[in-house]
mmCIF file of C-alpha atoms in Angstrom:
data_model
loop_
_atom_site.group_PDB
_atom_site.id
_atom_site.type_symbol
_atom_site.label_atom_id
_atom_site.label_comp_id
_atom_site.label_asym_id
_atom_site.label_seq_id
_atom_site.Cartn_x
_atom_site.Cartn_y
_atom_site.Cartn_z
ATOM 1 C CA UNK A 845 0.061 -0.026 -0.258
ATOM 2 C CA UNK A 846 1.070 3.312 -1.159
ATOM 3 C CA UNK A 847 2.107 5.287 1.925
ATOM 4 C CA UNK A 848 0.069 8.689 2.798
ATOM 5 C CA UNK A 849 1.507 12.088 3.784
ATOM 6 C CA UNK A 850 -0.055 13.681 6.976
ATOM 7 C CA UNK A 851 -2.385 16.454 5.482
ATOM 8 C CA UNK A 852 -0.786 18.664 8.928
ATOM 9 C CA UNK A 853 2.301 18.739 7.239
ATOM 10 C CA UNK A 854 1.515 20.405 4.495
ATOM 11 C CA UNK A 855 -1.059 22.322 5.844
ATOM 12 C CA UNK A 856 1.274 24.400 8.362
ATOM 13 C CA UNK A 857 2.903 26.911 5.971
ATOM 14 C CA UNK A 858 -0.172 27.472 4.470
ATOM 15 C CA UNK A 859 -1.867 28.185 7.639
ATOM 16 C CA UNK A 860 1.323 30.169 8.766
ATOM 17 C CA UNK A 861 0.803 32.156 5.498
ATOM 18 C CA UNK A 862 -2.967 33.218 7.032
ATOM 19 C CA UNK A 863 -1.856 34.228 9.866
ATOM 20 C CA UNK A 864 1.014 36.089 8.547
ATOM 21 C CA UNK A 865 -1.132 38.260 5.990
ATOM 22 C CA UNK A 866 -3.796 38.675 9.217
ATOM 23 C CA UNK A 867 -1.157 40.546 11.352
ATOM 24 C CA UNK A 868 0.416 41.935 8.511
ATOM 25 C CA UNK A 869 -3.364 43.789 7.733
ATOM 26 C CA UNK A 870 -3.784 44.229 11.129
ATOM 27 C CA UNK A 871 -0.509 45.972 11.124
ATOM 28 C CA UNK A 872 -1.999 48.466 7.744
ATOM 29 C CA UNK A 873 -4.549 49.138 9.687
ATOM 30 C CA UNK A 874 -3.351 50.052 13.154
ATOM 31 C CA UNK A 875 -1.263 52.546 11.240
ATOM 32 C CA UNK A 876 -3.662 54.121 9.637
ATOM 33 C CA UNK A 877 -5.703 54.501 12.490
ATOM 34 C CA UNK A 878 -2.854 55.974 14.376
ATOM 35 C CA UNK A 879 -2.696 58.683 10.872
ATOM 36 C CA UNK A 880 1.452 57.859 10.511
ATOM 37 C CA UNK A 881 3.129 60.800 8.336
ATOM 38 C CA UNK A 882 6.046 59.093 7.372
ATOM 39 C CA UNK A 883 7.915 62.025 7.507
ATOM 40 C CA UNK A 884 11.393 60.150 6.877
ATOM 41 C CA UNK A 885 9.729 59.090 3.767
ATOM 42 C CA UNK A 886 8.895 62.578 2.707
ATOM 43 C CA UNK A 887 12.331 63.977 3.527
ATOM 44 C CA UNK A 888 13.296 61.175 0.551
ATOM 45 C CA UNK A 889 11.139 62.611 -1.628
ATOM 46 C CA UNK A 890 11.836 66.093 -0.939
ATOM 47 C CA UNK A 891 15.702 64.962 -1.407
ATOM 48 C CA UNK A 892 14.735 63.331 -4.646
ATOM 49 C CA UNK A 893 13.263 66.389 -5.536
ATOM 50 C CA UNK A 894 16.264 68.718 -5.181
ATOM 51 C CA UNK A 895 18.787 66.249 -7.174
ATOM 52 C CA UNK A 896 16.563 66.646 -10.349
ATOM 53 C CA UNK A 897 15.978 70.475 -9.859
ATOM 54 C CA UNK A 898 19.857 70.449 -9.434
ATOM 55 C CA UNK A 899 19.428 72.181 -5.865
ATOM 56 C CA UNK A 900 21.655 72.246 -2.632
ATOM 57 C CA UNK A 901 21.474 68.965 -1.814
ATOM 58 C CA UNK A 902 22.788 69.853 1.980
ATOM 59 C CA UNK A 903 20.739 72.652 2.817
ATOM 60 C CA UNK A 904 17.508 71.223 2.097
ATOM 61 C CA UNK A 905 14.868 71.876 5.277
ATOM 62 C CA UNK A 906 12.450 69.404 4.086
ATOM 63 C CA UNK A 907 8.846 68.855 5.915
ATOM 64 C CA UNK A 908 7.402 70.861 8.699
ATOM 65 C CA UNK A 909 9.924 69.726 10.954
ATOM 66 C CA UNK A 910 12.532 71.705 8.345
ATOM 67 C CA UNK A 911 14.632 68.060 8.372
ATOM 68 C CA UNK A 912 18.189 68.719 6.786
ATOM 69 C CA UNK A 913 19.474 65.625 4.659
ATOM 70 C CA UNK A 914 22.051 63.215 6.700
ATOM 71 C CA UNK A 915 22.519 60.374 4.567
ATOM 72 C CA UNK A 916 25.145 60.536 1.254
ATOM 73 C CA UNK A 917 24.888 61.885 -1.913
ATOM 74 C CA UNK A 918 24.461 58.123 -3.027
ATOM 75 C CA UNK A 919 21.674 57.446 -1.182
ATOM 76 C CA UNK A 920 20.208 60.794 -2.737
ATOM 77 C CA UNK A 921 20.158 59.409 -6.195
ATOM 78 C CA UNK A 922 18.707 56.645 -5.620
ATOM 79 C CA UNK A 923 15.503 58.651 -4.376
ATOM 80 C CA UNK A 924 14.958 60.532 -7.575
ATOM 81 C CA UNK A 925 12.229 58.866 -8.752
ATOM 82 C CA UNK A 926 10.716 59.035 -5.531
ATOM 83 C CA UNK A 927 8.852 62.798 -6.817
ATOM 84 C CA UNK A 928 7.360 60.623 -9.841
ATOM 85 C CA UNK A 929 4.325 59.376 -7.391
ATOM 86 C CA UNK A 930 2.089 60.873 -5.558
ATOM 87 C CA UNK A 931 1.902 60.861 -1.730
ATOM 88 C CA UNK A 932 -0.962 59.023 -0.934
ATOM 89 C CA UNK A 933 0.596 56.229 -3.715
ATOM 90 C CA UNK A 934 4.236 56.469 -2.054
ATOM 91 C CA UNK A 935 2.833 55.880 1.597
ATOM 92 C CA UNK A 936 1.220 52.624 0.240
ATOM 93 C CA UNK A 937 4.380 51.796 -1.851
ATOM 94 C CA UNK A 938 6.678 52.474 1.041
ATOM 95 C CA UNK A 939 4.335 50.467 3.006
ATOM 96 C CA UNK A 940 3.454 47.235 1.229
ATOM 97 C CA UNK A 941 7.688 47.158 0.566
ATOM 98 C CA UNK A 942 8.712 47.497 4.109
ATOM 99 C CA UNK A 943 6.099 44.285 4.764
ATOM 100 C CA UNK A 944 8.106 42.332 1.795
ATOM 101 C CA UNK A 945 11.742 43.305 3.132
ATOM 102 C CA UNK A 946 10.311 42.020 6.535
ATOM 103 C CA UNK A 947 9.498 38.761 5.275
ATOM 104 C CA UNK A 948 12.942 38.448 3.392
ATOM 105 C CA UNK A 949 14.405 39.754 6.531
ATOM 106 C CA UNK A 950 13.299 37.430 8.427
ATOM 107 C CA UNK A 951 14.315 34.681 5.823
ATOM 108 C CA UNK A 952 17.678 35.645 5.724
ATOM 109 C CA UNK A 953 17.531 35.486 9.681
ATOM 110 C CA UNK A 954 16.773 32.208 10.207
ATOM 111 C CA UNK A 955 19.401 31.185 7.229
ATOM 112 C CA UNK A 956 22.194 32.682 8.740
ATOM 113 C CA UNK A 957 21.289 31.214 12.359
ATOM 114 C CA UNK A 958 21.016 27.835 10.073
ATOM 115 C CA UNK A 959 16.764 27.037 10.244
ATOM 116 C CA UNK A 960 15.295 26.035 6.781
ATOM 117 C CA UNK A 961 11.551 25.803 7.999
ATOM 118 C CA UNK A 962 9.446 27.439 5.306
ATOM 119 C CA UNK A 963 6.162 28.266 7.819
ATOM 120 C CA UNK A 964 8.766 29.259 10.191
ATOM 121 C CA UNK A 965 9.272 32.538 8.345
ATOM 122 C CA UNK A 966 5.394 33.769 7.638
ATOM 123 C CA UNK A 967 4.947 33.099 11.973
ATOM 124 C CA UNK A 968 7.685 35.196 12.988
ATOM 125 C CA UNK A 969 7.154 37.889 10.271
ATOM 126 C CA UNK A 970 3.096 37.522 12.124
ATOM 127 C CA UNK A 971 5.113 38.719 15.308
ATOM 128 C CA UNK A 972 8.325 40.733 14.317
ATOM 129 C CA UNK A 973 5.846 43.099 12.389
ATOM 130 C CA UNK A 974 4.313 44.777 16.046
ATOM 131 C CA UNK A 975 7.692 45.070 17.328
ATOM 132 C CA UNK A 976 8.780 48.478 18.113
ATOM 133 C CA UNK A 977 11.630 49.198 15.840
ATOM 134 C CA UNK A 978 9.817 47.499 12.692
ATOM 135 C CA UNK A 979 6.824 49.617 14.020
ATOM 136 C CA UNK A 980 8.332 52.890 13.555
ATOM 137 C CA UNK A 981 10.320 52.420 10.781
ATOM 138 C CA UNK A 982 6.749 51.835 8.414
ATOM 139 C CA UNK A 983 5.805 54.448 10.770
ATOM 140 C CA UNK A 984 8.670 56.293 9.350
ATOM 141 C CA UNK A 985 8.945 55.323 6.032
ATOM 142 C CA UNK A 986 12.529 54.903 6.930
ATOM 143 C CA UNK A 987 15.612 52.095 5.062
ATOM 144 C CA UNK A 988 16.128 49.872 8.131
ATOM 145 C CA UNK A 989 15.172 46.958 6.682
ATOM 146 C CA UNK A 990 16.101 47.152 3.212
ATOM 147 C CA UNK A 991 19.627 47.962 4.657
ATOM 148 C CA UNK A 992 19.741 44.391 6.689
ATOM 149 C CA UNK A 993 18.495 42.612 4.129
ATOM 150 C CA UNK A 994 21.075 43.812 1.857
ATOM 151 C CA UNK A 995 24.005 42.929 4.458
ATOM 152 C CA UNK A 996 22.010 39.670 5.739
ATOM 153 C CA UNK A 997 21.714 38.551 1.598
ATOM 154 C CA UNK A 998 25.082 38.927 1.052
ATOM 155 C CA UNK A 999 26.498 37.539 4.280
ATOM 156 C CA UNK A 1000 24.357 34.275 3.748
ATOM 157 C CA UNK A 1001 25.497 33.327 0.350
ATOM 158 C CA UNK A 1002 27.503 30.335 -0.425
ATOM 159 C CA UNK A 1003 28.490 31.432 -3.997
ATOM 160 C CA UNK A 1004 30.179 27.880 -5.361
ATOM 161 C CA UNK A 1005 33.686 28.223 -5.688
ATOM 162 C CA UNK A 1006 33.921 30.799 -2.894
ATOM 163 C CA UNK A 1007 33.898 33.746 -4.873
ATOM 164 C CA UNK A 1008 31.732 35.629 -7.669
ATOM 165 C CA UNK A 1009 31.188 38.714 -8.716
ATOM 166 C CA UNK A 1010 27.905 40.058 -6.504
ATOM 167 C CA UNK A 1011 30.391 39.355 -3.521
ATOM 168 C CA UNK A 1012 30.756 42.331 -1.212
ATOM 169 C CA UNK A 1013 27.537 44.077 -3.374
ATOM 170 C CA UNK A 1014 25.506 44.199 -0.572
ATOM 171 C CA UNK A 1015 27.792 45.231 1.836
ATOM 172 C CA UNK A 1016 29.005 48.320 -0.540
ATOM 173 C CA UNK A 1017 25.880 49.602 -1.406
ATOM 174 C CA UNK A 1018 24.558 49.521 2.359
ATOM 175 C CA UNK A 1019 27.685 51.783 3.649
ATOM 176 C CA UNK A 1020 27.250 53.807 0.298
ATOM 177 C CA UNK A 1021 23.776 54.832 1.337
ATOM 178 C CA UNK A 1022 23.696 54.888 4.969
ATOM 179 C CA UNK A 1023 27.449 54.665 6.764
ATOM 180 C CA UNK A 1024 27.045 52.715 9.779
ATOM 181 C CA UNK A 1025 26.757 49.374 7.704
ATOM 182 C CA UNK A 1026 31.021 49.801 7.293
ATOM 183 C CA UNK A 1027 31.629 48.198 10.202
ATOM 184 C CA UNK A 1028 30.808 44.794 8.599
ATOM 185 C CA UNK A 1029 33.526 44.896 5.377
ATOM 186 C CA UNK A 1030 35.860 46.354 8.681
ATOM 187 C CA UNK A 1031 34.756 42.825 10.054
ATOM 188 C CA UNK A 1032 35.601 40.675 7.168
ATOM 189 C CA UNK A 1033 39.340 42.821 6.725
ATOM 190 C CA UNK A 1034 39.881 41.914 10.480
ATOM 191 C CA UNK A 1035 39.077 38.520 9.904
ATOM 192 C CA UNK A 1036 40.927 37.733 7.260
ATOM 193 C CA UNK A 1037 44.218 39.812 8.514
ATOM 194 C CA UNK A 1038 43.655 37.822 11.492
ATOM 195 C CA UNK A 1039 43.495 34.590 10.207
ATOM 196 C CA UNK A 1040 46.566 34.956 7.786
ATOM 197 C CA UNK A 1041 48.279 36.228 11.186
ATOM 198 C CA UNK A 1042 47.281 33.133 13.143
ATOM 199 C CA UNK A 1043 49.325 31.292 9.179
ATOM 200 C CA UNK A 1044 45.573 30.362 8.132
ATOM 201 C CA UNK A 1045 43.685 30.997 4.915
ATOM 202 C CA UNK A 1046 42.567 34.710 5.003
ATOM 203 C CA UNK A 1047 42.141 35.391 1.327
ATOM 204 C CA UNK A 1048 37.861 34.153 1.385
ATOM 205 C CA UNK A 1049 37.336 37.213 3.902
ATOM 206 C CA UNK A 1050 39.954 39.627 2.420
ATOM 207 C CA UNK A 1051 38.200 38.771 -1.165
ATOM 208 C CA UNK A 1052 34.357 39.654 0.336
ATOM 209 C CA UNK A 1053 36.060 42.851 2.085
ATOM 210 C CA UNK A 1054 37.602 43.996 -1.607
ATOM 211 C CA UNK A 1055 34.227 43.447 -3.161
ATOM 212 C CA UNK A 1056 32.616 45.373 -0.350
ATOM 213 C CA UNK A 1057 34.917 47.890 -0.893
ATOM 214 C CA UNK A 1058 34.838 48.127 -4.880
ATOM 215 C CA UNK A 1059 30.997 48.268 -4.377
ATOM 216 C CA UNK A 1060 31.022 51.039 -2.005
ATOM 217 C CA UNK A 1061 33.439 53.419 -4.296
ATOM 218 C CA UNK A 1062 31.988 52.528 -7.171
ATOM 219 C CA UNK A 1063 28.652 54.100 -5.765
ATOM 220 C CA UNK A 1064 30.744 56.776 -4.202
ATOM 221 C CA UNK A 1065 32.408 58.230 -7.004
ATOM 222 C CA UNK A 1066 29.266 58.244 -9.493
ATOM 223 C CA UNK A 1067 27.600 59.943 -7.021
ATOM 224 C CA UNK A 1068 30.748 62.360 -6.342
ATOM 225 C CA UNK A 1069 30.032 62.606 -10.533
ATOM 226 C CA UNK A 1070 26.963 63.123 -11.098
ATOM 227 C CA UNK A 1071 26.678 65.401 -7.727
ATOM 228 C CA UNK A 1072 29.854 66.690 -6.844
ATOM 229 C CA UNK A 1073 29.522 69.903 -4.727
ATOM 230 C CA UNK A 1074 26.739 67.809 -2.412
ATOM 231 C CA UNK A 1075 29.446 65.206 -2.488
ATOM 232 C CA UNK A 1076 32.521 67.703 -1.614
ATOM 233 C CA UNK A 1077 30.089 69.086 1.661
ATOM 234 C CA UNK A 1078 28.750 65.849 2.441
ATOM 235 C CA UNK A 1079 32.276 64.150 3.087
ATOM 236 C CA UNK A 1080 34.576 67.806 4.159
ATOM 237 C CA UNK A 1081 31.853 68.606 6.183
ATOM 238 C CA UNK A 1082 28.347 67.314 6.786
ATOM 239 C CA UNK A 1083 29.706 63.899 7.474
ATOM 240 C CA UNK A 1084 30.792 65.768 10.589
ATOM 241 C CA UNK A 1085 28.486 66.743 12.184
ATOM 242 C CA UNK A 1086 26.177 64.988 14.177
ATOM 243 C CA UNK A 1087 24.063 67.245 15.745
ATOM 244 C CA UNK A 1088 22.713 67.223 12.258
ATOM 245 C CA UNK A 1089 20.808 63.627 12.824
ATOM 246 C CA UNK A 1090 19.337 64.521 16.360
ATOM 247 C CA UNK A 1091 19.694 65.212 19.675
ATOM 248 C CA UNK A 1092 21.871 63.179 21.247
ATOM 249 C CA UNK A 1093 19.865 63.010 24.767
ATOM 250 C CA UNK A 1094 16.440 62.228 22.470
ATOM 251 C CA UNK A 1095 14.498 58.983 24.249
ATOM 252 C CA UNK A 1096 14.892 57.509 20.784
ATOM 253 C CA UNK A 1097 18.601 57.243 20.757
ATOM 254 C CA UNK A 1098 19.745 54.071 21.711
ATOM 255 C CA UNK A 1099 23.420 54.803 21.416
ATOM 256 C CA UNK A 1100 25.632 54.796 23.277
ATOM 257 C CA UNK A 1101 26.275 58.400 22.999
ATOM 258 C CA UNK A 1102 22.508 58.871 24.106
ATOM 259 C CA UNK A 1103 22.286 56.597 27.106
ATOM 260 C CA UNK A 1104 25.501 58.886 28.046
ATOM 261 C CA UNK A 1105 23.820 62.373 27.164
ATOM 262 C CA UNK A 1106 21.045 61.209 29.510
ATOM 263 C CA UNK A 1107 22.832 59.473 32.095
ATOM 264 C CA UNK A 1108 24.799 62.645 32.551
ATOM 265 C CA UNK A 1109 22.453 65.329 32.267
ATOM 266 C CA UNK A 1110 24.161 66.978 29.298
ATOM 267 C CA UNK A 1111 23.693 67.498 25.372
ATOM 268 C CA UNK A 1112 27.432 66.453 24.950
ATOM 269 C CA UNK A 1113 29.200 63.725 26.250
ATOM 270 C CA UNK A 1114 32.255 64.326 24.519
ATOM 271 C CA UNK A 1115 35.329 63.223 25.412
ATOM 272 C CA UNK A 1116 33.723 60.292 27.882
ATOM 273 C CA UNK A 1117 31.302 59.102 24.474
ATOM 274 C CA UNK A 1118 34.379 59.103 22.346
ATOM 275 C CA UNK A 1119 36.064 56.590 24.645
ATOM 276 C CA UNK A 1120 33.348 54.983 25.019
ATOM 277 C CA UNK A 1121 32.704 54.165 21.909
ATOM 278 C CA UNK A 1122 36.430 52.908 21.129
ATOM 279 C CA UNK A 1123 36.300 50.628 23.346
ATOM 280 C CA UNK A 1124 33.195 49.098 22.500
ATOM 281 C CA UNK A 1125 34.289 49.486 19.278
ATOM 282 C CA UNK A 1126 37.720 47.369 19.674
ATOM 283 C CA UNK A 1127 36.018 44.592 21.628
ATOM 284 C CA UNK A 1128 32.791 44.200 19.689
ATOM 285 C CA UNK A 1129 34.937 43.803 16.573
ATOM 286 C CA UNK A 1130 37.382 41.603 18.405
ATOM 287 C CA UNK A 1131 34.619 39.233 19.734
ATOM 288 C CA UNK A 1132 32.789 39.537 16.330
ATOM 289 C CA UNK A 1133 36.297 37.882 14.165
ATOM 290 C CA UNK A 1134 36.581 35.415 17.281
ATOM 291 C CA UNK A 1135 33.445 34.208 16.214
ATOM 292 C CA UNK A 1136 33.987 34.292 12.476
ATOM 293 C CA UNK A 1137 37.035 32.366 12.699
ATOM 294 C CA UNK A 1138 35.542 30.173 14.884
ATOM 295 C CA UNK A 1139 32.947 29.190 12.118
ATOM 296 C CA UNK A 1140 29.764 31.263 14.120
ATOM 297 C CA UNK A 1141 29.247 33.573 11.133
ATOM 298 C CA UNK A 1142 25.400 33.826 13.087
ATOM 299 C CA UNK A 1143 27.149 35.449 15.938
ATOM 300 C CA UNK A 1144 29.770 37.807 14.429
ATOM 301 C CA UNK A 1145 26.616 39.445 12.093
ATOM 302 C CA UNK A 1146 24.710 39.599 15.104
ATOM 303 C CA UNK A 1147 27.770 41.101 17.010
ATOM 304 C CA UNK A 1148 29.005 43.502 14.523
ATOM 305 C CA UNK A 1149 25.329 44.761 14.127
ATOM 306 C CA UNK A 1150 25.040 45.992 17.564
ATOM 307 C CA UNK A 1151 28.524 47.270 17.930
ATOM 308 C CA UNK A 1152 27.453 49.334 14.891
ATOM 309 C CA UNK A 1153 24.426 50.321 16.347
ATOM 310 C CA UNK A 1154 25.808 51.089 20.040
ATOM 311 C CA UNK A 1155 29.314 52.885 19.077
ATOM 312 C CA UNK A 1156 27.358 54.988 16.142
ATOM 313 C CA UNK A 1157 26.498 59.130 16.922
ATOM 314 C CA UNK A 1158 22.933 57.763 16.519
ATOM 315 C CA UNK A 1159 21.180 55.302 16.582
ATOM 316 C CA UNK A 1160 17.756 55.644 16.813
ATOM 317 C CA UNK A 1161 15.356 53.080 17.774
ATOM 318 C CA UNK A 1162 14.082 51.971 14.100
ATOM 319 C CA UNK A 1163 17.451 51.446 13.173
ATOM 320 C CA UNK A 1164 17.572 48.362 15.852
ATOM 321 C CA UNK A 1165 15.236 46.326 13.388
ATOM 322 C CA UNK A 1166 18.284 44.183 13.974
ATOM 323 C CA UNK A 1167 16.508 42.655 16.756
ATOM 324 C CA UNK A 1168 14.786 39.817 14.664
ATOM 325 C CA UNK A 1169 18.063 38.059 14.128
ATOM 326 C CA UNK A 1170 18.990 38.971 17.939
ATOM 327 C CA UNK A 1171 16.205 37.531 19.000
ATOM 328 C CA UNK A 1172 16.170 34.306 16.680
ATOM 329 C CA UNK A 1173 19.602 33.408 16.989
ATOM 330 C CA UNK A 1174 19.383 33.407 20.855
ATOM 331 C CA UNK A 1175 16.728 31.468 20.522
ATOM 332 C CA UNK A 1176 18.153 29.129 18.582
ATOM 333 C CA UNK A 1177 21.595 28.702 20.731
ATOM 334 C CA UNK A 1178 19.418 27.047 23.365
ATOM 335 C CA UNK A 1179 19.700 31.055 25.276
ATOM 336 C CA UNK A 1180 15.411 31.019 25.311
ATOM 337 C CA UNK A 1181 15.372 33.148 28.399
ATOM 338 C CA UNK A 1182 17.912 35.704 27.329
ATOM 339 C CA UNK A 1183 15.433 35.595 23.558
ATOM 340 C CA UNK A 1184 12.097 36.064 25.381
ATOM 341 C CA UNK A 1185 13.914 39.391 27.119
ATOM 342 C CA UNK A 1186 15.300 40.701 24.198
ATOM 343 C CA UNK A 1187 11.567 40.012 22.532
ATOM 344 C CA UNK A 1188 9.848 41.848 25.466
ATOM 345 C CA UNK A 1189 12.752 44.423 25.100
ATOM 346 C CA UNK A 1190 11.972 45.130 21.307
ATOM 347 C CA UNK A 1191 8.143 44.699 21.999
ATOM 348 C CA UNK A 1192 7.390 46.912 24.679
ATOM 349 C CA UNK A 1193 8.007 50.530 23.659
ATOM 350 C CA UNK A 1194 9.728 51.470 26.673
ATOM 351 C CA UNK A 1195 11.471 54.459 25.177
ATOM 352 C CA UNK A 1196 7.496 55.799 24.651
ATOM 353 C CA UNK A 1197 6.913 55.746 27.905
ATOM 354 C CA UNK A 1198 9.920 58.527 29.232
ATOM 355 C CA UNK A 1199 9.019 62.453 29.353
ATOM 356 C CA UNK A 1200 10.732 63.288 25.899
ATOM 357 C CA UNK A 1201 10.038 65.937 23.482
ATOM 358 C CA UNK A 1202 9.538 69.522 24.084
ATOM 359 C CA UNK A 1203 11.606 71.183 26.891
ATOM 360 C CA UNK A 1204 14.279 68.586 26.567
ATOM 361 C CA UNK A 1205 12.700 66.223 29.905
ATOM 362 C CA UNK A 1206 15.137 63.831 29.133
ATOM 363 C CA UNK A 1207 18.585 65.302 30.412
ATOM 364 C CA UNK A 1208 16.790 65.648 33.709
ATOM 365 C CA UNK A 1209 15.252 61.201 33.396
ATOM 366 C CA UNK A 1210 15.139 59.534 36.917
ATOM 367 C CA UNK A 1211 16.721 56.274 37.655
ATOM 368 C CA UNK A 1212 14.071 54.302 36.358
ATOM 369 C CA UNK A 1213 13.094 56.320 33.820
ATOM 370 C CA UNK A 1214 17.297 55.739 32.491
ATOM 371 C CA UNK A 1215 16.508 52.189 32.713
ATOM 372 C CA UNK A 1216 13.908 52.417 30.472
ATOM 373 C CA UNK A 1217 15.298 55.057 28.082
ATOM 374 C CA UNK A 1218 18.610 52.388 27.862
ATOM 375 C CA UNK A 1219 16.491 49.198 27.254
ATOM 376 C CA UNK A 1220 18.150 48.478 23.744
ATOM 377 C CA UNK A 1221 21.377 49.221 24.119
ATOM 378 C CA UNK A 1222 20.848 47.176 27.564
ATOM 379 C CA UNK A 1223 20.176 44.418 25.192
ATOM 380 C CA UNK A 1224 22.444 44.787 22.987
ATOM 381 C CA UNK A 1225 25.275 44.690 25.864
ATOM 382 C CA UNK A 1226 24.029 41.858 26.647
ATOM 383 C CA UNK A 1227 24.180 39.900 23.224
ATOM 384 C CA UNK A 1228 27.277 41.156 23.557
ATOM 385 C CA UNK A 1229 27.902 38.996 26.968
ATOM 386 C CA UNK A 1230 26.572 35.959 25.968
ATOM 387 C CA UNK A 1231 28.431 36.026 22.695
ATOM 388 C CA UNK A 1232 31.656 36.414 24.935
ATOM 389 C CA UNK A 1233 30.498 33.593 26.842
ATOM 390 C CA UNK A 1234 28.701 30.976 23.849
ATOM 391 C CA UNK A 1235 30.956 30.766 21.515
ATOM 392 C CA UNK A 1236 32.881 27.352 20.998
ATOM 393 C CA UNK A 1237 36.505 27.007 21.556
ATOM 394 C CA UNK A 1238 38.360 27.575 18.605
ATOM 395 C CA UNK A 1239 40.408 24.646 16.878
ATOM 396 C CA UNK A 1240 44.439 24.290 16.078
ATOM 397 C CA UNK A 1241 45.733 27.800 15.189
ATOM 398 C CA UNK A 1242 42.693 29.718 15.907
ATOM 399 C CA UNK A 1243 40.735 28.971 13.316
ATOM 400 C CA UNK A 1244 37.794 26.517 12.775
ATOM 401 C CA UNK A 1245 36.611 26.750 9.845
ATOM 402 C CA UNK A 1246 36.306 28.849 6.335
ATOM 403 C CA UNK A 1247 33.562 31.312 5.802
#
């Protein structure tokens, strides 16, 4: 008699997909009920219009909030099609695109941690859409999910022969749009150099880093050729003025600089932040290199992402969409309590609970408010600590496997 497969198995994926569709529909309705402004999307649209009109990109002040251009010029080139759509249609397209990108992010995150079940993608996406970084990304019409997808696509690929023409392209383009992802190519470079110094084979990592550098340079030079004045202004001036992005003490700033500004009750933590960021950068990158050399790419990627978010002058809550792979990593590596705790932090919307806004109350927070407004950075610190204690021991020469 022929074997008949259990009907429950093939039904899992459609049920999970149905739940995900319902969750996304409820999310969409909730966003519309909240009258989300998608203010950052409107800034992107204004940047695209400025480029098309030949205006001064870094003199731009867009929307009623008079927000400035903060990304490199290459990003503005990518925004040039946006003015072709009216704002209502643009908002719908951006929401649809971000929800699709969330599914891709979940899929790549599961691939990163070694989990292949298709139905799990839909279950996780149905839940992840409600975490605060994703909610705020869609609320503002931000590009964080796109950048995370570019990075993970590049770092989870396994091209035949170890390399192809696309190696490093995702990393390079992500860094050309927004500089924070540039720490990932730095991780590859540091890993390759370390492997060579230990007598191992560092070429795969070095080749990957070179590919990212070429993609970044190509995109940046293209922007310089099309927008020479704006490129000069950004790379010689705007890049070094972190105040253009926003106030350091803002509760939404979940970088080390924001935590220190609120803790010290000062809008300019200055040298202390510089020293702390340097220490975290060195320790975080060293930990990521150790993970990569020991064959734990998932730990390496998540540690690198957290390090980049912590040392950046400003990491708004919506930049922390990396919470999705963080939680999946902790869960699949047996750190169930830490995974649940991390998920609760990012689903709590805690940064919204504390006083913020007019009058700069962030500079006068109580101890309880300080703790609430440091939740994301705290979760990142826990991830770094767990990585240090959870990595497997190194093999001969300190290198366990090749990438």
